[in-house]
PDB file of C-alpha atoms in Angstrom:
ATOM      1  CA  UNK J   1       5.557   0.629  50.063  1.00 64.00           C
ATOM      2  CA  UNK J   2       3.022   0.263  52.813  1.00 80.00           C
ATOM      3  CA  UNK J   3       0.993  -2.677  53.994  1.00 87.00           C
ATOM      4  CA  UNK J   4       1.074  -4.562  50.681  1.00 91.00           C
ATOM      5  CA  UNK J   5       4.875  -4.472  50.513  1.00 88.00           C
ATOM      6  CA  UNK J   6       5.100  -5.542  54.161  1.00 89.00           C
ATOM      7  CA  UNK J   7       2.744  -8.472  53.567  1.00 93.00           C
ATOM      8  CA  UNK J   8       4.739  -9.648  50.566  1.00 94.00           C
ATOM      9  CA  UNK J   9       8.035  -9.233  52.434  1.00 92.00           C
ATOM     10  CA  UNK J  10       6.739 -11.364  55.323  1.00 94.00           C
ATOM     11  CA  UNK J  11       5.545 -14.028  52.880  1.00 96.00           C
ATOM     12  CA  UNK J  12       9.027 -14.121  51.352  1.00 96.00           C
ATOM     13  CA  UNK J  13      10.516 -14.508  54.834  1.00 94.00           C
ATOM     14  CA  UNK J  14       8.101 -17.321  55.664  1.00 94.00           C
ATOM     15  CA  UNK J  15       9.249 -19.123  52.508  1.00 95.00           C
ATOM     16  CA  UNK J  16      12.882 -18.596  53.540  1.00 93.00           C
ATOM     17  CA  UNK J  17      13.603 -16.513  50.432  1.00 95.00           C
ATOM     18  CA  UNK J  18      15.162 -13.528  52.210  1.00 94.00           C
ATOM     19  CA  UNK J  19      18.905 -13.251  52.757  1.00 92.00           C
ATOM     20  CA  UNK J  20      19.117  -9.835  54.416  1.00 90.00           C
ATOM     21  CA  UNK J  21      17.181  -6.687  55.189  1.00 90.00           C
ATOM     22  CA  UNK J  22      18.433  -3.386  53.797  1.00 86.00           C
ATOM     23  CA  UNK J  23      17.251   0.128  53.056  1.00 83.00           C
ATOM     24  CA  UNK J  24      17.717   2.352  50.049  1.00 78.00           C
ATOM     25  CA  UNK J  25      18.117   5.363  52.356  1.00 73.00           C
ATOM     26  CA  UNK J  26      17.423   8.077  49.778  1.00 75.00           C
ATOM     27  CA  UNK J  27      16.389  10.741  52.234  1.00 78.00           C
ATOM     28  CA  UNK J  28      16.579  10.354  55.998  1.00 79.00           C
ATOM     29  CA  UNK J  29      14.266  13.327  56.567  1.00 83.00           C
ATOM     30  CA  UNK J  30      11.361  12.233  54.355  1.00 81.00           C
ATOM     31  CA  UNK J  31      12.020   8.474  54.022  1.00 79.00           C
ATOM     32  CA  UNK J  32      14.157   7.508  56.996  1.00 81.00           C
ATOM     33  CA  UNK J  33      15.448   3.952  57.244  1.00 82.00           C
ATOM     34  CA  UNK J  34      13.314   1.900  59.604  1.00 84.00           C
ATOM     35  CA  UNK J  35      15.512  -1.132  60.034  1.00 89.00           C
ATOM     36  CA  UNK J  36      14.932  -1.358  63.783  1.00 91.00           C
ATOM     37  CA  UNK J  37      11.184  -1.488  63.152  1.00 90.00           C
ATOM     38  CA  UNK J  38      11.664  -4.109  60.439  1.00 89.00           C
ATOM     39  CA  UNK J  39      13.734  -6.335  62.729  1.00 92.00           C
ATOM     40  CA  UNK J  40      11.223  -5.870  65.583  1.00 93.00           C
ATOM     41  CA  UNK J  41       8.407  -6.979  63.284  1.00 91.00           C
ATOM     42  CA  UNK J  42      10.455  -9.990  62.188  1.00 92.00           C
ATOM     43  CA  UNK J  43      11.111 -10.886  65.824  1.00 93.00           C
ATOM     44  CA  UNK J  44       7.369 -10.787  66.430  1.00 93.00           C
ATOM     45  CA  UNK J  45       6.343 -12.652  63.269  1.00 92.00           C
ATOM     46  CA  UNK J  46       9.240 -15.061  62.693  1.00 91.00           C
ATOM     47  CA  UNK J  47      11.111 -15.280  65.987  1.00 89.00           C
ATOM     48  CA  UNK J  48      14.348 -13.765  67.173  1.00 87.00           C
ATOM     49  CA  UNK J  49      16.594 -16.424  65.672  1.00 93.00           C
ATOM     50  CA  UNK J  50      15.360 -15.601  62.147  1.00 93.00           C
ATOM     51  CA  UNK J  51      16.030 -11.884  62.423  1.00 92.00           C
ATOM     52  CA  UNK J  52      19.388 -12.576  64.068  1.00 93.00           C
ATOM     53  CA  UNK J  53      20.390 -14.740  61.094  1.00 93.00           C
ATOM     54  CA  UNK J  54      19.511 -11.897  58.733  1.00 93.00           C
ATOM     55  CA  UNK J  55      21.662  -9.530  60.819  1.00 92.00           C
ATOM     56  CA  UNK J  56      24.502 -12.067  60.697  1.00 91.00           C
ATOM     57  CA  UNK J  57      24.165 -12.204  56.917  1.00 90.00           C
ATOM     58  CA  UNK J  58      24.614  -8.427  56.751  1.00 89.00           C
ATOM     59  CA  UNK J  59      27.786  -8.728  58.828  1.00 89.00           C
ATOM     60  CA  UNK J  60      29.081 -11.460  56.525  1.00 88.00           C
ATOM     61  CA  UNK J  61      28.352  -9.324  53.476  1.00 87.00           C
ATOM     62  CA  UNK J  62      30.153  -6.332  54.952  1.00 86.00           C
ATOM     63  CA  UNK J  63      33.112  -8.572  55.881  1.00 86.00           C
ATOM     64  CA  UNK J  64      33.148  -9.993  52.333  1.00 83.00           C
ATOM     65  CA  UNK J  65      32.521 -13.507  53.630  1.00 77.00           C
ATOM     66  CA  UNK J  66      30.570 -16.132  51.740  1.00 67.00           C
ATOM     67  CA  UNK J  67      27.147 -17.034  53.077  1.00 62.00           C
ATOM     68  CA  UNK J  68      26.802 -20.574  54.378  1.00 59.00           C
ATOM     69  CA  UNK J  69      23.515 -22.340  53.690  1.00 53.00           C
TER      70      UNK J  69
END
């Protein structure tokens, strides 16, 4: 949670170790999913093509398709 988790997550992205972004979504009132904010930060830090690839990976997962490396 917080800045430390965000820093580590960005480091993982920079090392190309992230396949997709997701949320646990336990409680939308007290811990709402902030996926739009996460993707906006990725656009800023990593570029739009990186965040788009992560979104594509989510679509592939939902469609039960195999990820291509």
